[in-house]
CSV table of C-alpha atoms in Angstrom, one decimal:
chain,number,residue,atom,x,y,z
A,1,UNK,CA,-20.2,1.3,22.5
A,2,UNK,CA,-17.6,3.8,23.5
A,3,UNK,CA,-14.6,3.3,21.4
A,4,UNK,CA,-11.1,4.9,21.6
A,5,UNK,CA,-8.9,4.7,18.5
A,6,UNK,CA,-5.2,5.5,19.0
A,7,UNK,CA,-3.5,6.6,15.8
A,8,UNK,CA,-5.1,8.4,12.9
A,9,UNK,CA,-3.1,7.0,9.9
A,10,UNK,CA,-5.0,5.1,7.2
A,11,UNK,CA,-6.1,2.3,9.4
A,12,UNK,CA,-6.9,4.3,12.5
A,13,UNK,CA,-8.8,7.1,10.7
A,14,UNK,CA,-10.8,4.9,8.4
A,15,UNK,CA,-11.6,2.5,11.3
A,16,UNK,CA,-12.7,5.4,13.6
A,17,UNK,CA,-14.9,7.0,11.0
A,18,UNK,CA,-16.6,3.8,10.0
A,19,UNK,CA,-17.2,2.7,13.6
A,20,UNK,CA,-18.9,6.0,14.2
A,21,UNK,CA,-21.1,5.4,11.2
A,22,UNK,CA,-22.1,2.2,12.8
A,23,UNK,CA,-23.6,4.3,15.7
A,24,UNK,CA,-20.7,4.0,18.2
A,25,UNK,CA,-19.3,6.9,20.2
A,26,UNK,CA,-15.7,7.2,18.8
A,27,UNK,CA,-12.7,9.3,20.0
A,28,UNK,CA,-9.6,9.2,17.8
A,29,UNK,CA,-6.3,10.3,19.4
A,30,UNK,CA,-3.1,11.3,17.7
A,31,UNK,CA,0.0,13.3,18.9
A,32,UNK,CA,0.1,15.4,15.7
A,33,UNK,CA,-1.9,18.5,16.9
A,34,UNK,CA,-2.0,20.0,13.4
A,35,UNK,CA,-3.6,16.8,12.0
A,36,UNK,CA,-6.1,16.8,14.9
A,37,UNK,CA,-7.0,20.4,14.3
A,38,UNK,CA,-7.7,19.7,10.6
A,39,UNK,CA,-9.7,16.6,11.5
A,40,UNK,CA,-11.9,18.5,14.0
A,41,UNK,CA,-12.6,21.0,11.2
A,42,UNK,CA,-13.7,18.1,8.9
A,43,UNK,CA,-10.6,18.2,6.8
A,44,UNK,CA,-9.2,14.8,5.8
A,45,UNK,CA,-5.3,14.7,5.8
A,46,UNK,CA,-5.2,11.6,3.5
A,47,UNK,CA,-6.6,11.2,0.0
A,48,UNK,CA,-9.2,8.5,0.1
A,49,UNK,CA,-12.4,8.5,-2.0
A,50,UNK,CA,-15.5,9.2,0.1
A,51,UNK,CA,-13.7,9.4,3.5
A,52,UNK,CA,-14.0,13.2,4.0
A,53,UNK,CA,-17.8,13.5,3.5
A,54,UNK,CA,-18.4,10.5,5.9
A,55,UNK,CA,-16.0,12.1,8.4
A,56,UNK,CA,-17.9,15.4,8.4
A,57,UNK,CA,-21.2,13.6,8.6
A,58,UNK,CA,-20.1,11.8,11.8
A,59,UNK,CA,-18.7,15.0,13.3
A,60,UNK,CA,-22.0,16.7,12.8
A,61,UNK,CA,-23.8,13.8,14.4
A,62,UNK,CA,-21.5,14.1,17.4
A,63,UNK,CA,-20.5,10.5,17.2
A,64,UNK,CA,-16.9,11.3,16.3
A,65,UNK,CA,-14.3,13.5,17.9
A,66,UNK,CA,-10.5,13.9,17.8
A,67,UNK,CA,-8.0,14.7,20.5
A,68,UNK,CA,-4.2,14.9,21.0
A,69,UNK,CA,-4.2,12.8,24.2
A,70,UNK,CA,-5.9,9.9,25.9
A,71,UNK,CA,-8.2,11.3,28.6
A,72,UNK,CA,-7.3,10.5,32.2
A,73,UNK,CA,-10.9,9.7,32.8
A,74,UNK,CA,-11.6,7.7,29.6
A,75,UNK,CA,-14.5,5.4,30.0
A,76,UNK,CA,-14.3,3.6,26.7
A,77,UNK,CA,-15.4,0.0,26.4
A,78,UNK,CA,-12.6,-0.9,23.9
A,79,UNK,CA,-9.4,0.9,22.9
A,80,UNK,CA,-8.0,0.1,19.4
A,81,UNK,CA,-4.3,0.5,18.8
A,82,UNK,CA,-3.6,1.7,15.2
A,83,UNK,CA,-0.1,3.2,15.5
A,84,UNK,CA,2.8,2.5,13.2
A,85,UNK,CA,5.0,-0.6,13.4
A,86,UNK,CA,7.8,0.5,11.1
A,87,UNK,CA,10.6,-1.9,10.1
A,88,UNK,CA,13.9,-2.0,11.9
A,89,UNK,CA,17.1,-2.4,9.9
A,90,UNK,CA,16.8,-6.2,10.2
A,91,UNK,CA,13.2,-6.2,8.8
A,92,UNK,CA,11.6,-6.9,12.2
A,93,UNK,CA,8.6,-4.7,13.3
A,94,UNK,CA,9.3,-1.9,15.7
A,95,UNK,CA,6.7,-2.2,18.5
A,96,UNK,CA,7.9,0.7,20.6
A,97,UNK,CA,4.9,2.9,19.8
A,98,UNK,CA,2.5,0.0,20.4
A,99,UNK,CA,3.8,-0.6,23.9
A,100,UNK,CA,3.9,3.1,24.7
A,101,UNK,CA,0.2,3.2,24.0
A,102,UNK,CA,-0.4,0.0,26.0
A,103,UNK,CA,1.4,1.5,29.0
A,104,UNK,CA,-0.7,4.6,28.9
A,105,UNK,CA,-3.9,2.6,28.5
A,106,UNK,CA,-2.9,0.4,31.4
A,107,UNK,CA,-3.0,3.5,33.6
A,108,UNK,CA,-6.2,5.0,32.2
A,109,UNK,CA,-8.7,2.4,31.1
A,110,UNK,CA,-11.7,1.6,33.2
A,111,UNK,CA,-12.1,-1.8,34.9
A,112,UNK,CA,-12.9,-4.6,32.5
A,113,UNK,CA,-12.2,-2.7,29.3
A,114,UNK,CA,-10.7,-4.3,26.1
A,115,UNK,CA,-7.7,-3.5,24.1
A,116,UNK,CA,-7.7,-4.5,20.4
A,117,UNK,CA,-4.7,-4.4,18.0
A,118,UNK,CA,-5.4,-3.1,14.5
A,119,UNK,CA,-1.8,-2.4,13.8
A,120,UNK,CA,0.0,-5.2,12.0
A,121,UNK,CA,2.1,-6.9,14.7
A,122,UNK,CA,4.3,-10.0,14.9
A,123,UNK,CA,2.7,-13.3,16.0
A,124,UNK,CA,2.6,-13.4,19.8
A,125,UNK,CA,2.2,-9.6,20.3
A,126,UNK,CA,-1.3,-9.9,21.8
A,127,UNK,CA,0.1,-12.3,24.4
A,128,UNK,CA,3.0,-10.0,25.1
A,129,UNK,CA,0.6,-7.1,25.6
A,130,UNK,CA,-1.4,-9.2,28.0
A,131,UNK,CA,1.7,-10.2,30.0
A,132,UNK,CA,2.8,-6.5,30.1
A,133,UNK,CA,-0.6,-5.4,31.4
A,134,UNK,CA,-0.4,-8.2,34.1
A,135,UNK,CA,2.9,-6.8,35.2
A,136,UNK,CA,1.1,-3.5,35.7
A,137,UNK,CA,-1.6,-5.2,37.8
A,138,UNK,CA,-4.2,-4.9,35.0
A,139,UNK,CA,-5.3,-8.5,34.7
A,140,UNK,CA,-8.9,-7.2,34.2
A,141,UNK,CA,-8.1,-5.9,30.7
A,142,UNK,CA,-8.7,-8.4,27.9
A,143,UNK,CA,-6.6,-8.2,24.7
A,144,UNK,CA,-8.0,-9.1,21.3
A,145,UNK,CA,-6.5,-9.1,17.8
A,146,UNK,CA,-8.6,-7.5,15.0
A,147,UNK,CA,-6.4,-7.4,11.9
A,148,UNK,CA,-7.4,-5.1,9.1
A,149,UNK,CA,-7.4,-5.9,5.4
A,150,UNK,CA,-8.2,-2.5,3.8
A,151,UNK,CA,-6.5,-1.4,0.6
A,152,UNK,CA,-5.4,2.2,0.1
A,153,UNK,CA,-7.6,3.7,-2.6
A,154,UNK,CA,-10.6,1.6,-1.6
A,155,UNK,CA,-10.1,1.7,2.2
A,156,UNK,CA,-13.7,2.9,2.9
A,157,UNK,CA,-15.5,0.2,0.9
A,158,UNK,CA,-13.1,-2.4,2.3
A,159,UNK,CA,-14.0,-1.4,5.9
A,160,UNK,CA,-17.8,-1.0,5.3
A,161,UNK,CA,-18.0,-4.1,3.0
A,162,UNK,CA,-15.2,-6.4,4.0
A,163,UNK,CA,-14.7,-9.9,2.6
A,164,UNK,CA,-14.3,-11.3,6.1
A,165,UNK,CA,-13.7,-10.4,9.7
A,166,UNK,CA,-10.9,-12.0,11.7
A,167,UNK,CA,-11.4,-12.0,15.5
A,168,UNK,CA,-8.5,-13.3,17.6
A,169,UNK,CA,-10.0,-13.8,21.1
A,170,UNK,CA,-9.1,-15.4,24.4
A,171,UNK,CA,-12.7,-16.3,25.4
A,172,UNK,CA,-16.4,-16.1,24.5
A,173,UNK,CA,-17.0,-12.8,26.2
A,174,UNK,CA,-14.3,-11.2,24.0
A,175,UNK,CA,-16.0,-12.7,20.9
A,176,UNK,CA,-19.3,-11.3,22.0
A,177,UNK,CA,-17.8,-7.8,22.3
A,178,UNK,CA,-16.2,-7.9,18.9
A,179,UNK,CA,-19.5,-9.1,17.3
A,180,UNK,CA,-21.3,-6.1,19.0
A,181,UNK,CA,-18.6,-3.7,17.7
A,182,UNK,CA,-19.1,-4.9,14.1
A,183,UNK,CA,-22.8,-5.7,14.3
A,184,UNK,CA,-23.9,-3.9,11.1
A,185,UNK,CA,-21.6,-6.1,9.0
A,186,UNK,CA,-23.0,-9.3,7.7
A,187,UNK,CA,-19.9,-11.1,6.5
A,188,UNK,CA,-18.0,-14.4,7.3
A,189,UNK,CA,-16.3,-14.3,10.7
A,190,UNK,CA,-13.3,-16.4,11.6
A,191,UNK,CA,-13.0,-16.6,15.4
A,192,UNK,CA,-9.6,-18.0,16.4
A,193,UNK,CA,-6.9,-17.6,19.0
A,194,UNK,CA,-4.9,-14.4,18.8
A,195,UNK,CA,-1.7,-15.9,17.4
A,196,UNK,CA,-3.7,-17.3,14.5
A,197,UNK,CA,-5.4,-14.0,13.8
A,198,UNK,CA,-2.0,-12.3,13.8
A,199,UNK,CA,-0.6,-14.9,11.4
A,200,UNK,CA,-3.6,-14.6,9.0
A,201,UNK,CA,-2.7,-11.0,8.4
A,202,UNK,CA,0.9,-11.7,7.6
A,203,UNK,CA,0.1,-14.8,5.5
A,204,UNK,CA,-2.5,-12.9,3.5
A,205,UNK,CA,-0.2,-10.1,2.5
A,206,UNK,CA,2.7,-12.5,1.9
A,207,UNK,CA,0.6,-14.6,-0.5
A,208,UNK,CA,-0.6,-11.6,-2.5
A,209,UNK,CA,2.9,-10.3,-2.7
A,210,UNK,CA,4.0,-13.8,-3.9
A,211,UNK,CA,1.4,-13.6,-6.7
A,212,UNK,CA,2.8,-10.3,-7.8
A,213,UNK,CA,6.4,-11.4,-7.9
A,214,UNK,CA,5.4,-14.7,-9.5
A,215,UNK,CA,3.7,-13.0,-12.5
A,216,UNK,CA,6.7,-10.6,-12.8
A,217,UNK,CA,9.0,-13.6,-13.1
A,218,UNK,CA,6.7,-15.1,-15.8
A,219,UNK,CA,6.7,-11.8,-17.6
A,220,UNK,CA,10.5,-11.8,-17.7
A,221,UNK,CA,10.4,-15.3,-19.3
A,222,UNK,CA,7.7,-14.3,-21.7
A,223,UNK,CA,9.9,-11.5,-23.1
A,224,UNK,CA,12.5,-14.1,-23.9
A,225,UNK,CA,10.3,-16.7,-25.5
A,226,UNK,CA,7.9,-14.5,-27.5
A,227,UNK,CA,4.8,-14.9,-25.3
A,228,UNK,CA,2.4,-12.2,-24.1
A,229,UNK,CA,2.2,-12.1,-20.3
A,230,UNK,CA,-1.1,-10.3,-20.4
A,231,UNK,CA,-2.8,-13.2,-22.2
A,232,UNK,CA,-0.9,-15.6,-19.9
A,233,UNK,CA,-2.4,-13.8,-16.9
A,234,UNK,CA,-5.8,-13.8,-18.4
A,235,UNK,CA,-5.6,-17.5,-19.1
A,236,UNK,CA,-4.4,-18.3,-15.6
A,237,UNK,CA,-6.9,-16.0,-13.9
A,238,UNK,CA,-9.9,-17.7,-15.4
A,239,UNK,CA,-9.0,-20.8,-13.3
A,240,UNK,CA,-11.0,-20.3,-10.1
A,241,UNK,CA,-8.3,-22.0,-8.1
A,242,UNK,CA,-5.9,-19.2,-9.1
A,243,UNK,CA,-8.1,-16.1,-9.7
A,244,UNK,CA,-7.2,-13.0,-11.7
A,245,UNK,CA,-6.3,-10.5,-8.9
A,246,UNK,CA,-2.7,-9.6,-8.3
A,247,UNK,CA,-1.7,-11.2,-11.6
A,248,UNK,CA,-0.7,-8.1,-13.6
A,249,UNK,CA,3.0,-7.8,-14.4
A,250,UNK,CA,4.7,-4.5,-13.6
A,251,UNK,CA,7.0,-2.6,-11.3
A,252,UNK,CA,6.0,-4.7,-8.3
A,253,UNK,CA,4.3,-3.9,-5.0
A,254,UNK,CA,4.9,-0.9,-2.8
A,255,UNK,CA,3.0,1.0,-0.2
A,256,UNK,CA,3.0,0.7,3.6
A,257,UNK,CA,2.0,-3.0,3.9
A,258,UNK,CA,3.5,-5.5,1.5
A,259,UNK,CA,7.2,-4.4,1.7
A,260,UNK,CA,7.1,-4.1,5.4
A,261,UNK,CA,5.0,-7.2,6.1
A,262,UNK,CA,7.0,-9.6,3.8
A,263,UNK,CA,10.2,-8.6,5.5
A,264,UNK,CA,8.7,-8.9,8.9
A,265,UNK,CA,7.4,-12.4,8.2
A,266,UNK,CA,10.8,-13.5,7.0
A,267,UNK,CA,12.1,-12.2,10.3
A,268,UNK,CA,9.4,-13.9,12.3
A,269,UNK,CA,10.3,-17.2,10.6
A,270,UNK,CA,14.0,-16.6,11.4
A,271,UNK,CA,13.2,-16.1,15.1
A,272,UNK,CA,11.8,-19.7,15.2
A,273,UNK,CA,14.8,-21.1,13.2
A,274,UNK,CA,12.9,-21.4,9.9
A,275,UNK,CA,14.4,-20.3,6.6
A,276,UNK,CA,11.5,-18.9,4.6
A,277,UNK,CA,13.2,-19.2,1.2
A,278,UNK,CA,10.1,-18.6,-0.9
A,279,UNK,CA,9.3,-15.3,0.7
A,280,UNK,CA,12.9,-14.2,0.6
A,281,UNK,CA,12.8,-14.8,-3.2
A,282,UNK,CA,9.5,-12.8,-3.4
A,283,UNK,CA,11.2,-9.8,-1.8
A,284,UNK,CA,14.3,-10.1,-4.0
A,285,UNK,CA,12.3,-10.3,-7.2
A,286,UNK,CA,10.2,-7.2,-6.2
A,287,UNK,CA,13.4,-5.2,-5.5
A,288,UNK,CA,14.9,-6.2,-8.8
A,289,UNK,CA,11.8,-5.5,-10.8
A,290,UNK,CA,11.6,-1.8,-9.9
A,291,UNK,CA,15.0,-1.1,-11.4
A,292,UNK,CA,14.1,-2.6,-14.8
A,293,UNK,CA,13.2,0.7,-16.4
A,294,UNK,CA,16.7,2.0,-15.8
A,295,UNK,CA,18.2,-1.1,-17.6
A,296,UNK,CA,15.9,-0.4,-20.5
A,297,UNK,CA,16.9,3.3,-20.6
A,298,UNK,CA,20.6,2.2,-20.8
A,299,UNK,CA,19.7,0.0,-23.7
A,300,UNK,CA,18.2,3.0,-25.5
A,301,UNK,CA,20.7,5.7,-24.6
A,302,UNK,CA,23.8,4.0,-23.1
A,303,UNK,CA,25.0,6.9,-20.9
A,304,UNK,CA,22.1,8.4,-19.0
A,305,UNK,CA,23.7,11.7,-18.2
A,306,UNK,CA,22.1,14.7,-19.8
A,307,UNK,CA,18.9,12.9,-20.8
A,308,UNK,CA,15.6,14.1,-19.5
A,309,UNK,CA,13.1,11.5,-18.1
A,310,UNK,CA,9.6,12.0,-17.0
A,311,UNK,CA,8.1,9.7,-14.3
A,312,UNK,CA,4.3,9.5,-14.7
A,313,UNK,CA,2.9,8.8,-11.3
A,314,UNK,CA,4.4,9.2,-7.8
A,315,UNK,CA,1.8,7.6,-5.5
A,316,UNK,CA,2.5,3.9,-5.1
A,317,UNK,CA,-1.0,3.1,-6.6
A,318,UNK,CA,-4.0,5.0,-8.0
A,319,UNK,CA,-6.6,6.4,-5.6
A,320,UNK,CA,-4.1,7.5,-2.9
A,321,UNK,CA,-1.5,10.1,-2.1
A,322,UNK,CA,0.7,7.6,-0.3
A,323,UNK,CA,4.2,7.5,-1.6
A,324,UNK,CA,5.7,5.0,0.9
A,325,UNK,CA,7.8,2.4,-1.0
A,326,UNK,CA,6.7,3.9,-4.3
A,327,UNK,CA,9.0,2.8,-7.2
A,328,UNK,CA,9.0,6.4,-8.4
A,329,UNK,CA,11.2,7.5,-5.5
A,330,UNK,CA,13.9,4.8,-6.1
A,331,UNK,CA,13.8,5.2,-9.9
A,332,UNK,CA,14.0,8.9,-9.6
A,333,UNK,CA,16.9,8.8,-7.1
A,334,UNK,CA,18.9,6.4,-9.3
A,335,UNK,CA,18.4,8.4,-12.5
A,336,UNK,CA,19.4,11.6,-10.8
A,337,UNK,CA,22.6,9.9,-9.4
A,338,UNK,CA,23.5,8.9,-13.0
A,339,UNK,CA,23.2,12.5,-14.2
A,340,UNK,CA,19.7,12.4,-15.7
A,341,UNK,CA,17.2,15.2,-15.4
A,342,UNK,CA,14.0,13.9,-13.9
A,343,UNK,CA,10.5,15.4,-13.9
A,344,UNK,CA,7.6,14.0,-12.0
A,345,UNK,CA,3.8,14.1,-12.6
A,346,UNK,CA,1.0,13.0,-10.3
A,347,UNK,CA,-2.6,14.1,-10.1
A,348,UNK,CA,-2.7,14.1,-6.3
A,349,UNK,CA,0.9,14.1,-4.9
A,350,UNK,CA,2.3,17.6,-4.9
A,351,UNK,CA,5.8,17.1,-3.6
A,352,UNK,CA,8.0,14.6,-1.8
A,353,UNK,CA,11.3,14.3,0.1
A,354,UNK,CA,14.3,12.4,-1.2
A,355,UNK,CA,16.8,10.6,1.1
A,356,UNK,CA,19.0,13.6,0.8
A,357,UNK,CA,16.2,15.6,2.5
A,358,UNK,CA,15.7,17.6,-0.7
A,359,UNK,CA,12.1,18.3,-1.5
A,360,UNK,CA,11.0,17.6,-5.1
A,361,UNK,CA,8.2,19.4,-6.8
A,362,UNK,CA,5.6,17.2,-8.6
A,363,UNK,CA,3.9,18.8,-11.5
A,364,UNK,CA,0.1,18.6,-11.8
A,365,UNK,CA,0.1,19.0,-15.7
A,366,UNK,CA,1.4,15.8,-17.5
A,367,UNK,CA,2.0,17.6,-20.7
A,368,UNK,CA,4.1,20.2,-19.0
A,369,UNK,CA,6.0,17.5,-17.2
A,370,UNK,CA,6.7,15.7,-20.5
A,371,UNK,CA,8.0,18.8,-22.4
A,372,UNK,CA,11.4,18.1,-24.0
A,373,UNK,CA,11.6,14.7,-22.4
A,374,UNK,CA,13.7,12.0,-24.0
A,375,UNK,CA,11.8,9.2,-22.4
A,376,UNK,CA,8.8,8.6,-20.1
A,377,UNK,CA,8.2,5.9,-17.6
A,378,UNK,CA,4.7,4.9,-16.5
A,379,UNK,CA,4.9,4.3,-12.7
A,380,UNK,CA,1.3,4.6,-11.5
A,381,UNK,CA,-1.7,3.6,-13.5
A,382,UNK,CA,-3.8,6.7,-12.8
A,383,UNK,CA,-6.6,7.1,-15.4
A,384,UNK,CA,-5.2,10.6,-16.0
A,385,UNK,CA,-2.1,8.9,-17.3
A,386,UNK,CA,-3.6,5.9,-19.1
A,387,UNK,CA,-6.0,8.3,-21.0
A,388,UNK,CA,-3.4,10.8,-22.1
A,389,UNK,CA,-3.6,12.2,-25.6
A,390,UNK,CA,-0.5,10.5,-26.9
A,391,UNK,CA,-0.4,12.5,-30.2
A,392,UNK,CA,-0.1,15.6,-28.0
A,393,UNK,CA,2.5,13.9,-25.8
A,394,UNK,CA,4.5,13.1,-28.9
A,395,UNK,CA,4.4,16.7,-30.0
A,396,UNK,CA,5.9,18.0,-26.7
A,397,UNK,CA,8.5,15.2,-26.1
A,398,UNK,CA,12.0,15.5,-27.6
A,399,UNK,CA,12.1,11.8,-28.3
A,400,UNK,CA,9.1,9.4,-28.3
A,401,UNK,CA,10.3,6.6,-26.0
A,402,UNK,CA,8.0,5.2,-23.4
A,403,UNK,CA,8.5,2.4,-20.8
A,404,UNK,CA,5.1,1.2,-19.6
A,405,UNK,CA,5.9,0.0,-16.1
A,406,UNK,CA,2.3,-1.1,-15.4
A,407,UNK,CA,1.4,-2.7,-18.7
A,408,UNK,CA,-1.7,-0.4,-19.1
A,409,UNK,CA,-1.1,1.2,-22.5
A,410,UNK,CA,-2.0,-0.1,-25.9
A,411,UNK,CA,1.4,-0.8,-27.6
A,412,UNK,CA,-0.2,-0.8,-31.1
A,413,UNK,CA,-1.8,2.6,-30.6
A,414,UNK,CA,1.4,4.2,-29.3
A,415,UNK,CA,3.5,2.7,-32.1
A,416,UNK,CA,1.0,4.2,-34.6
A,417,UNK,CA,1.5,7.5,-32.9
A,418,UNK,CA,5.3,7.2,-33.6
A,419,UNK,CA,6.4,5.9,-30.2
A,420,UNK,CA,8.9,3.2,-29.3
A,421,UNK,CA,7.2,1.5,-26.4
A,422,UNK,CA,8.4,-1.3,-24.1
A,423,UNK,CA,6.8,-3.0,-21.1
A,424,UNK,CA,6.9,-6.1,-19.0
A,425,UNK,CA,6.4,-9.5,-20.7
A,426,UNK,CA,5.5,-8.4,-24.2
A,427,UNK,CA,7.7,-7.5,-27.1
A,428,UNK,CA,5.8,-6.9,-30.3
A,429,UNK,CA,8.9,-7.7,-32.4
A,430,UNK,CA,9.3,-11.1,-30.8
A,431,UNK,CA,5.6,-11.9,-31.2
A,432,UNK,CA,5.7,-10.9,-34.8
A,433,UNK,CA,8.8,-13.1,-35.4
A,434,UNK,CA,7.1,-16.0,-33.6
A,435,UNK,CA,4.0,-15.5,-35.8
A,436,UNK,CA,6.2,-15.5,-38.9
A,437,UNK,CA,7.9,-18.7,-37.8
A,438,UNK,CA,4.6,-20.4,-37.2
A,439,UNK,CA,3.4,-19.3,-40.7
A,440,UNK,CA,6.6,-20.7,-42.3
A,441,UNK,CA,6.3,-24.0,-40.4
A,442,UNK,CA,2.6,-24.2,-41.6
């Protein structure tokens, strides 16, 4: 098939490269000419394991190309929209870019072509696109919904080996086309109407976000009653009805999907006069969780002015250079506003921009970043951070205070190295006191 992909962010680029590897003839379009120039040279603008070699392989096979504009004579069978849908101030999704693309496609697509939405869009968007095209006199174009479920850091494997495919289609012919587009993949397929497909995407992300906020609330209770949240998570996760994924307490979710999609679903519910109280609480808990390290620092130091803090990790998760909605940015901003000196380390991210437009340099040597620090906060569970030589860390820090924001370090090992360590849902002193109480009662 001849495929056009509009947008070369995480979703668009990974989708385009993988569809080319299926044997399709793929053209990816993006207005960023510098990005397109890099892509045509085989350089991947995002950090994603295995993506760049596969991209180069498809370029050499002449199955993949990149351009800055949709050709006036495009003869693609299906055009996939993968542009951004950023949140507005009220949390709703901004579809301006989506409909700009639809308008252009309406003028350029051949008779009988298909348009598929890969962007995460509110329920009812496919129908709105169809109505818009009809107003242009393009009743011949069929609109389908193909939500994606890739995770940054494992986007390639998630696309080549997905857990399921969701096809939102208006008729049998549309279903046949989507099956042909994804023919190499032998996975469960859910064929449904387009509104259902759009809701599946939002519901999936909202449920996973709920699991994260739920276990963070449990962690906060564990700290107060002397329980260990990691063992609580393990015990819960062994129940097949619950599962172990997304049950690790920490700084909460970030990235380009969960924060945006949870707020958007709250807004979608509000538009139909439904108060989604549960999801509102999920969002509130997540926001509160990421400021917890600052509260701990105040317990340790009182006034935070003139202390030096190192944030270990800037990317919102390991395996990616994406910093969107990363807790590191908010924590760093808040610490700086209270007079603290802040250093950043990340193995992939080299710099980022604050809300003040100031660019911040990110060090690529963790030990250099930790020199003379009064405290360190684990923000991202990169292996390079988890496996640090903590004896060496202790030698370069001014004070040995660590807040493990991802619950990935061994508290006993760090305490043996002379550190005071705290995390979410586990206080060694409380557990020891509980054990003593149990022994006395026995």
